[in-house]
Tab-separated table of C-alpha atoms in Angstrom:
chain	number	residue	atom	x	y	z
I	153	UNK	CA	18.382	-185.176	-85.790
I	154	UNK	CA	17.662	-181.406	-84.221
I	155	UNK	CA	18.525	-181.285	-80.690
I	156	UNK	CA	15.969	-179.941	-77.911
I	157	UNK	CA	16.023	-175.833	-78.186
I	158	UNK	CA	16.841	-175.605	-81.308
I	159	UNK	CA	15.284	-175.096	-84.815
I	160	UNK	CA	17.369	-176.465	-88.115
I	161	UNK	CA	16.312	-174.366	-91.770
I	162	UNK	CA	15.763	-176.439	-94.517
I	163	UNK	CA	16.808	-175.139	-97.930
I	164	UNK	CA	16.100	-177.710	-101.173
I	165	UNK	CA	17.994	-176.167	-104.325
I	166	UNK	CA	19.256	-173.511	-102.081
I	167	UNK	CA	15.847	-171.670	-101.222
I	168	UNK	CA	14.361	-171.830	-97.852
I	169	UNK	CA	11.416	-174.176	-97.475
I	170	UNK	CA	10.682	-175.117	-93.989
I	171	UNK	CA	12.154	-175.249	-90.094
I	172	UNK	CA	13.346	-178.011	-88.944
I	173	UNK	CA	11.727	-178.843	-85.313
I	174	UNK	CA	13.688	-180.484	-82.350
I	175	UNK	CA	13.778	-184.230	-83.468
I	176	UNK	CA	13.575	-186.398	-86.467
I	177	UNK	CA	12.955	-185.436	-89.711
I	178	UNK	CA	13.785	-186.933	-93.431
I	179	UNK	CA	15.287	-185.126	-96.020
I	180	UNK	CA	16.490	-185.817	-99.987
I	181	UNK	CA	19.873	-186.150	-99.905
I	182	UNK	CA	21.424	-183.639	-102.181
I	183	UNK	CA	18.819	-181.936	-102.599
I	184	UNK	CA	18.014	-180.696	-99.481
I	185	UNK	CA	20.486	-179.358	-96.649
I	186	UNK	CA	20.584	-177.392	-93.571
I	187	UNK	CA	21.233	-173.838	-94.103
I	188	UNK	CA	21.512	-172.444	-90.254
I	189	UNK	CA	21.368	-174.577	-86.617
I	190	UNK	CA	19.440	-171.365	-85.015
I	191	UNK	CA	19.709	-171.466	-80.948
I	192	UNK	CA	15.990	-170.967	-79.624
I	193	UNK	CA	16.601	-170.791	-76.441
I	194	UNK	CA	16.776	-166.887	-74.105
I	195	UNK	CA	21.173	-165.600	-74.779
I	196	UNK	CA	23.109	-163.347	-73.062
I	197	UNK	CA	24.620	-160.952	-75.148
I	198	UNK	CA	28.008	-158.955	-73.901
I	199	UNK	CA	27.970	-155.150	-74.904
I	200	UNK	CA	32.143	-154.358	-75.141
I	201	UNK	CA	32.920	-150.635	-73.094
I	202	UNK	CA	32.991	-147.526	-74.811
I	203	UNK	CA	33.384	-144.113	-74.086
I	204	UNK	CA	30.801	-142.215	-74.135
I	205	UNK	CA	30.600	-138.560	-73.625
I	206	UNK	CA	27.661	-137.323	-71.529
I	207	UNK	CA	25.425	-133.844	-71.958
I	208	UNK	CA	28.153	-132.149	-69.391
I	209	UNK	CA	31.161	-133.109	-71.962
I	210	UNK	CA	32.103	-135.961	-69.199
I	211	UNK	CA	34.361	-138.575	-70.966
I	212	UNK	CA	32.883	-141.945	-69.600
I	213	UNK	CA	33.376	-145.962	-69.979
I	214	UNK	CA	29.741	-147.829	-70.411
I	215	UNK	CA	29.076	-151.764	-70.646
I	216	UNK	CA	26.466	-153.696	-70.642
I	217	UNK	CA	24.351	-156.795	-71.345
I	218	UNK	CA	21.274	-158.081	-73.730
I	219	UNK	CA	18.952	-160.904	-72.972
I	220	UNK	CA	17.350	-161.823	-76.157
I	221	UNK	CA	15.509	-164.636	-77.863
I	222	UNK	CA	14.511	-166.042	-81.202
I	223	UNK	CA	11.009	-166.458	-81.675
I	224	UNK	CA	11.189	-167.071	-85.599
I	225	UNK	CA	14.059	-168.498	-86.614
I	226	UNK	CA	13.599	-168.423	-90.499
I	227	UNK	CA	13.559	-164.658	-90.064
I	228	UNK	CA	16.174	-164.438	-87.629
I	229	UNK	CA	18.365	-166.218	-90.492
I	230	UNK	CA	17.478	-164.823	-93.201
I	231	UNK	CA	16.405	-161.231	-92.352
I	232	UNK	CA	19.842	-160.093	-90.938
I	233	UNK	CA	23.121	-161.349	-91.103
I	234	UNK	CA	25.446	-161.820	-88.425
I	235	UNK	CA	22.527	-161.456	-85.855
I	236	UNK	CA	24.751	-161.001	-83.121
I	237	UNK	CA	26.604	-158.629	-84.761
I	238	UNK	CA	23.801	-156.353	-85.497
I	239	UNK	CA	22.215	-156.677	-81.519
I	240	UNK	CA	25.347	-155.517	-80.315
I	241	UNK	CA	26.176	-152.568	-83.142
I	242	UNK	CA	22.358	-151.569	-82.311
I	243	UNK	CA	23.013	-151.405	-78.462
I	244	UNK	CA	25.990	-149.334	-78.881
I	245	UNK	CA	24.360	-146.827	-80.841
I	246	UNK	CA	21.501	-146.521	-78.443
I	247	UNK	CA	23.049	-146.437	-75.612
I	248	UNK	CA	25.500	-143.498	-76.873
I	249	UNK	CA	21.778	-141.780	-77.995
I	250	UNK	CA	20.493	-142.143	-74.292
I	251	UNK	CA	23.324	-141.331	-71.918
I	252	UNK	CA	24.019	-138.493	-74.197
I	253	UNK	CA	21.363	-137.009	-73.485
I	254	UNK	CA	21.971	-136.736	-69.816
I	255	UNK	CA	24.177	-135.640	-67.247
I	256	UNK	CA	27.245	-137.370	-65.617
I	257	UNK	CA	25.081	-137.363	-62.186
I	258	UNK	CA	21.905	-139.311	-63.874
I	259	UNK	CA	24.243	-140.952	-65.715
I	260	UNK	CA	24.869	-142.581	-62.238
I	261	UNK	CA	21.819	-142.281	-60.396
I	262	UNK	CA	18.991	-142.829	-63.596
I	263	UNK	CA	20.058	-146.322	-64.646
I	264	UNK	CA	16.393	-147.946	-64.323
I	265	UNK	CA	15.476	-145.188	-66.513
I	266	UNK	CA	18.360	-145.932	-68.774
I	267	UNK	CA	17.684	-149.612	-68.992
I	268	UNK	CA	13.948	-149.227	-69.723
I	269	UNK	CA	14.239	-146.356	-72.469
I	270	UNK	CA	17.232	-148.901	-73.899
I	271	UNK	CA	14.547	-151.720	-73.780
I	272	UNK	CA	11.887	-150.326	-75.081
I	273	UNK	CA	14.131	-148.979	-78.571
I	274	UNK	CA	16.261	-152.233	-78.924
I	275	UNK	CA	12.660	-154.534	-78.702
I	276	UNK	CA	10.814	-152.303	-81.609
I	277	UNK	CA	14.180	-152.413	-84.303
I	278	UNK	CA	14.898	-155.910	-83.812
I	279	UNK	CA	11.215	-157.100	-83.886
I	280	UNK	CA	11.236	-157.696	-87.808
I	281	UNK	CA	14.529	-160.221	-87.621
I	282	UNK	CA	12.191	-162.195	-85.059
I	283	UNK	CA	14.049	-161.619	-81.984
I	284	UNK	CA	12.420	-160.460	-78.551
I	285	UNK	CA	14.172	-158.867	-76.377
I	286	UNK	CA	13.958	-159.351	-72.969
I	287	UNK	CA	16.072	-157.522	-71.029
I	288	UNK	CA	18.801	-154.494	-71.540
I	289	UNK	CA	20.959	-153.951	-68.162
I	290	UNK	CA	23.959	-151.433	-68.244
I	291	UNK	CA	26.355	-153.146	-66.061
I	292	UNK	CA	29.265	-150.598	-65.623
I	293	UNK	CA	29.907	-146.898	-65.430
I	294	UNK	CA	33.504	-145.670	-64.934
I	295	UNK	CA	34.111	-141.675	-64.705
I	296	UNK	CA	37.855	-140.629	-65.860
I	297	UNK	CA	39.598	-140.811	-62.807
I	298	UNK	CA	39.531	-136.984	-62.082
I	299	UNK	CA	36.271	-136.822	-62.254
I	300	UNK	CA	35.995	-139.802	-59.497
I	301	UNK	CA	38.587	-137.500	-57.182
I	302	UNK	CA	36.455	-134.196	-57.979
I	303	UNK	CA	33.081	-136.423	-57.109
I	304	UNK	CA	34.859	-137.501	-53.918
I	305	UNK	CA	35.600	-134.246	-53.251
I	306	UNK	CA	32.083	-132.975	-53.611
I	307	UNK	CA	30.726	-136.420	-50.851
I	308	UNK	CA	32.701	-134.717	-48.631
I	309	UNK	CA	31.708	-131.697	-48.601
I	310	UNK	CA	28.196	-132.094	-48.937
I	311	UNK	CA	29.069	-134.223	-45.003
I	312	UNK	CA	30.895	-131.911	-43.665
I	313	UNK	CA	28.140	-129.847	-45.092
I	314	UNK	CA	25.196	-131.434	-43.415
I	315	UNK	CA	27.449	-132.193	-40.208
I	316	UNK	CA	27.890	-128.905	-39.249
I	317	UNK	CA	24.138	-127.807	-40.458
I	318	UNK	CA	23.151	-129.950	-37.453
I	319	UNK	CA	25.854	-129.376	-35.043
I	320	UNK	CA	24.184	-125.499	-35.727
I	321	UNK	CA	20.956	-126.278	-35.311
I	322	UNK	CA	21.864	-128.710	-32.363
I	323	UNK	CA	23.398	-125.517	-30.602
I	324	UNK	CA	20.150	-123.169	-32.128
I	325	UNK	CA	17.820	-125.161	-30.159
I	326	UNK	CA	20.237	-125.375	-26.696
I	327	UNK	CA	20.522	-121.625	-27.222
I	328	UNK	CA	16.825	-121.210	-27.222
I	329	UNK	CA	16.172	-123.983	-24.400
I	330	UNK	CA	18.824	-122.211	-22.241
I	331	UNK	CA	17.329	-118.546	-23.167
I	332	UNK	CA	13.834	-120.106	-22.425
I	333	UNK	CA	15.027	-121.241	-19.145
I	334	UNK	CA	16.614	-117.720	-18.315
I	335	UNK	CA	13.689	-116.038	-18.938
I	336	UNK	CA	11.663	-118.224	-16.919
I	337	UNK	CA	14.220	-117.652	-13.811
I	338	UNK	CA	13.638	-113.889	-14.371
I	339	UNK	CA	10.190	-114.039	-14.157
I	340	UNK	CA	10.650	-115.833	-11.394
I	341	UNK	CA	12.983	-114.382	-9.893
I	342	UNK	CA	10.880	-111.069	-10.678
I	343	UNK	CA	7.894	-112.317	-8.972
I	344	UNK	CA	9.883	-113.175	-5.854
I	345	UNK	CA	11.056	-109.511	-4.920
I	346	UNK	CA	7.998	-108.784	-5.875
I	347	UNK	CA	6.277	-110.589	-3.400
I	348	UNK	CA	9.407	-109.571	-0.902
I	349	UNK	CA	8.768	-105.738	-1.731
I	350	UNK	CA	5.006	-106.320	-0.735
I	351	UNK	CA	5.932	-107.921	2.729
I	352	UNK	CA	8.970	-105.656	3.276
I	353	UNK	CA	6.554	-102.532	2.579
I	354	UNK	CA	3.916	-103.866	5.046
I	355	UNK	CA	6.342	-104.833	7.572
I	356	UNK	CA	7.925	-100.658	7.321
I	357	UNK	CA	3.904	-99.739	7.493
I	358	UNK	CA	3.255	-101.692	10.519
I	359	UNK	CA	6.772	-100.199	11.830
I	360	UNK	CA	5.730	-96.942	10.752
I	361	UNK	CA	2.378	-97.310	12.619
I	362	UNK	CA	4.165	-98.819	15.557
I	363	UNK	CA	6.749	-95.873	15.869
I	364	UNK	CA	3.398	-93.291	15.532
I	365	UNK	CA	1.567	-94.785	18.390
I	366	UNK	CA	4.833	-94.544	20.765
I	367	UNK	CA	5.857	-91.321	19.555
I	368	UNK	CA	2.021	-90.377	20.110
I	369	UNK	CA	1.738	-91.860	23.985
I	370	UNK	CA	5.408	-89.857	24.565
I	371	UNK	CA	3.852	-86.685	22.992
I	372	UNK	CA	1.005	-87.243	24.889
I	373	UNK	CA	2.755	-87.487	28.371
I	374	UNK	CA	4.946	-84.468	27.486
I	375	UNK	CA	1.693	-82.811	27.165
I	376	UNK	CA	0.461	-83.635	30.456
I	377	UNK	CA	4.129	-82.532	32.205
I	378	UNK	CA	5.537	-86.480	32.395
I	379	UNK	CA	9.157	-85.263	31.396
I	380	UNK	CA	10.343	-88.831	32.902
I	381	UNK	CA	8.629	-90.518	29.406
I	382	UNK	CA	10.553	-88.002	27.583
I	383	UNK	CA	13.960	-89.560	29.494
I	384	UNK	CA	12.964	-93.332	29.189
I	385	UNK	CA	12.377	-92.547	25.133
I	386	UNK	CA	15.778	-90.546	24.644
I	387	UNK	CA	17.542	-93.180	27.064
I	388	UNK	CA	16.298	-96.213	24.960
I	389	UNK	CA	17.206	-94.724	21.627
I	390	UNK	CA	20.629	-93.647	23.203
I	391	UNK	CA	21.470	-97.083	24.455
I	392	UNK	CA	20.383	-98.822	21.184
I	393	UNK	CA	22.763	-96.516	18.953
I	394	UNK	CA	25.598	-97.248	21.427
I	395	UNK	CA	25.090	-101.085	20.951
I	396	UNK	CA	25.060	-101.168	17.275
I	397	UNK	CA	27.540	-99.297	17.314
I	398	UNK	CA	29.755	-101.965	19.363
I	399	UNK	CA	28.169	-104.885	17.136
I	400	UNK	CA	29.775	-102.985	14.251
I	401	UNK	CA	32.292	-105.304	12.467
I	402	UNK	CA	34.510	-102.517	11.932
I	403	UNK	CA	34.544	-101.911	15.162
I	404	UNK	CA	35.944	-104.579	17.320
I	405	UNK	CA	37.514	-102.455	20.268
I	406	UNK	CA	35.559	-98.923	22.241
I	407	UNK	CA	37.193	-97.140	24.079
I	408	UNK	CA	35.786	-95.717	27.218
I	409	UNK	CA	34.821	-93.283	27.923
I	410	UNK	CA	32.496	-92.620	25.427
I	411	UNK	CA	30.104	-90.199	26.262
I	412	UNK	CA	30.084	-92.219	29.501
I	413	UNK	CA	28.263	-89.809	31.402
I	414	UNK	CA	25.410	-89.294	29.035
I	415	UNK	CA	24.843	-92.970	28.781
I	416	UNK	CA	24.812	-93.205	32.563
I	417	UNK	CA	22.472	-90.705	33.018
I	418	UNK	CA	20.013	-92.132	30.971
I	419	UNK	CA	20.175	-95.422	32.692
I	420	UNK	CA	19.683	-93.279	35.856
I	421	UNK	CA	16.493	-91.475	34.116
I	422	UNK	CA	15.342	-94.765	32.783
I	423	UNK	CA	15.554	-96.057	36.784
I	424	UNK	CA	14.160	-93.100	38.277
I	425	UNK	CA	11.419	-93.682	36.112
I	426	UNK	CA	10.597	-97.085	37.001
I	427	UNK	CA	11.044	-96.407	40.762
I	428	UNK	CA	8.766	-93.642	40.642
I	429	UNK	CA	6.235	-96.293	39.141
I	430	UNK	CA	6.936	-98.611	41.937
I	431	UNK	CA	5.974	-96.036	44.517
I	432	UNK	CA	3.404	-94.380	43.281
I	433	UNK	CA	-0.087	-95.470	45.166
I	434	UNK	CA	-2.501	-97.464	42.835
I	435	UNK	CA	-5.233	-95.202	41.795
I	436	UNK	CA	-3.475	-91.902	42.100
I	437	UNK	CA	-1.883	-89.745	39.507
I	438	UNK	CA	-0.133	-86.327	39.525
I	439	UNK	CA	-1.912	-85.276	36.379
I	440	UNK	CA	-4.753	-86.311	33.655
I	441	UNK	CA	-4.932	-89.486	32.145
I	442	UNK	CA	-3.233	-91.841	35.249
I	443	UNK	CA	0.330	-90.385	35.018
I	444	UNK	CA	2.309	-91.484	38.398
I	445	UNK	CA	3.426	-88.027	39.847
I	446	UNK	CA	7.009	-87.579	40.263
I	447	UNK	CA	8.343	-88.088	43.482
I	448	UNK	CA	11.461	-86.559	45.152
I	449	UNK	CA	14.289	-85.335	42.847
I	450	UNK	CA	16.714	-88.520	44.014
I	451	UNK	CA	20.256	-86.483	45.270
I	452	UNK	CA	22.506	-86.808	42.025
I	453	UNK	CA	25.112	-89.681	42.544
I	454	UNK	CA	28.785	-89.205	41.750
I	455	UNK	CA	30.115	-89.847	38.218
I	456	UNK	CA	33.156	-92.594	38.241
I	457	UNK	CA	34.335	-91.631	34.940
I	458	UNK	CA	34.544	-87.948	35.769
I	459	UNK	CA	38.199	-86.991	36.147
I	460	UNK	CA	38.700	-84.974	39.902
I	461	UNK	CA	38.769	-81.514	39.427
């Protein structure tokens, strides 16, 4: 009786004959016995570690697994002995051909690439003992333990690394935002005294134009003898120096007298001058171009701040 998944070889006098399928079969008894009870069905095979050294001279531990399957077991019996044995011995030796080939870091990071090239060799040298091999995985990697320190180490770095790369281009790009922003203001700021400059310059020309016209009509009346324009234009001046002069905010306290008299005459000019316009007759001038004529010299009135002689 052959259980389900596996295959039984027959051997009569001690030479193979046939394969024994799951089931019953009759055989002559001593004659015919069963030379191997080959397991049909898909196996995991265990791959012990060993140390392998790497392209870098890197010391490191490997394991790994084997999925295989016996498609013919006659050949699988009789082809190779100890057919576990030999899977494993072959996956050792292959796997020390591949990783030595590479570094310790694709060691770590190629292990698709590891398990496919480790496939692909295993399946083609154990196709004559009528195996098929499904699948080779390398299950564990372990760097000495220096190596594991230094490769910590170098993690850290490379994050501290590409932490302060952005934290510099982070303040880069605030740098450039804030000089952006500065210039802007400038040009701004530019443009405003700019446009101040334009109105304070046409503000002094209409000044300018303003002072020419007086000065012209005082020029003009000192032309035609009117020496009481001449007083009203010194006594103006006179009394607006004095009063900025008072509003300065150095100067909280005048003392008086100040040039007293001089301030009081001009008033007095300044009042002559409107009186004389009050009584001069509508119509009538004293000269060319409608100037009131002067009346009366007015008798001179006593200074109060003049000390008695």
């Amino acid at each position: 009786m052959v259980r389900q998944g596996y295959e039984y070889t027959l051997e009569r006098l001690g030479r193979y004959t046939t394969s024994l399928r799951p089931g019953f079969s009759l055989i002559i008894p001593f004659v015919d016995r069963i030379g191997h009870r080959m397991n049909m069905m898909e196996q995991v095979l265990d791959i012990p570690t060993q140390e392998i050294i790497t392209r870098d001279n890197a010391v490191v531990s490997v394991d790994g697994v084997v999925f295989y399957q016996v498609l013919d077991s006659a050949r699988a019996a009789y082809e190779v002995s100890n057919l576990t044995a030999a899977v494993t011995a072959l996956t050792q030796t292959n796997l020390r051909t591949v990783m030595g080939a590479l570094d310790l870091d694709e060691s770590l990071s190629k292990r698709d690439e590891i398990n496919a090239r480790l496939l692909s060799v295993i399946d083609d040298a154990t196709g004559p003992w009528g195996l098929k091999v499904t699948r080779v995985e390398v299950r564990d990697i372990q760097p000495p333990s220096d190596i594991v320190n230094a490769m910590a180490r170098q993690m850290k770095a490379e994050r501290e690394k590409r932490a302060v790369t952005l934290e510099a281009e982070g303040l880069r790009a605030a740098e450039i935002l804030r000089a952006e922003g500065a210039k802007q203001a400038q040009i701004l700021e530019a443009e405003g005294r700019r446009e101040a400059a334009f109105r304070d310059a046409e503000a002094r020309e209409r000044e300018a134009e303003a002072e020419a016209a007086a000065t012209a009509m005082v020029s003009k009346a000192i032309a035609e003898g009117d020496l009481q324009a001449v007083n009203y234009f010194v006594a103006l001046k006179y009394t607006e120096a004095l009063a900025a002069f008072a509003a300065s905010p150095n100067a909280k306290t005048v003392f008086l007298p100040l040039e007293a008299t001089s301030l009081i005459g001009s008033v007095g000019g300044i009042t002559e001058l409107v009186r004389g316009l009050q009584d001069a007759p509508a119509g009538s001038g004293g000269g060319s171009g409608g100037v009131p004529a002067r009346g009366p010299a007015a008798p001179p009135r006593p200074n109060p701040w003049k000390e008695p002689a």
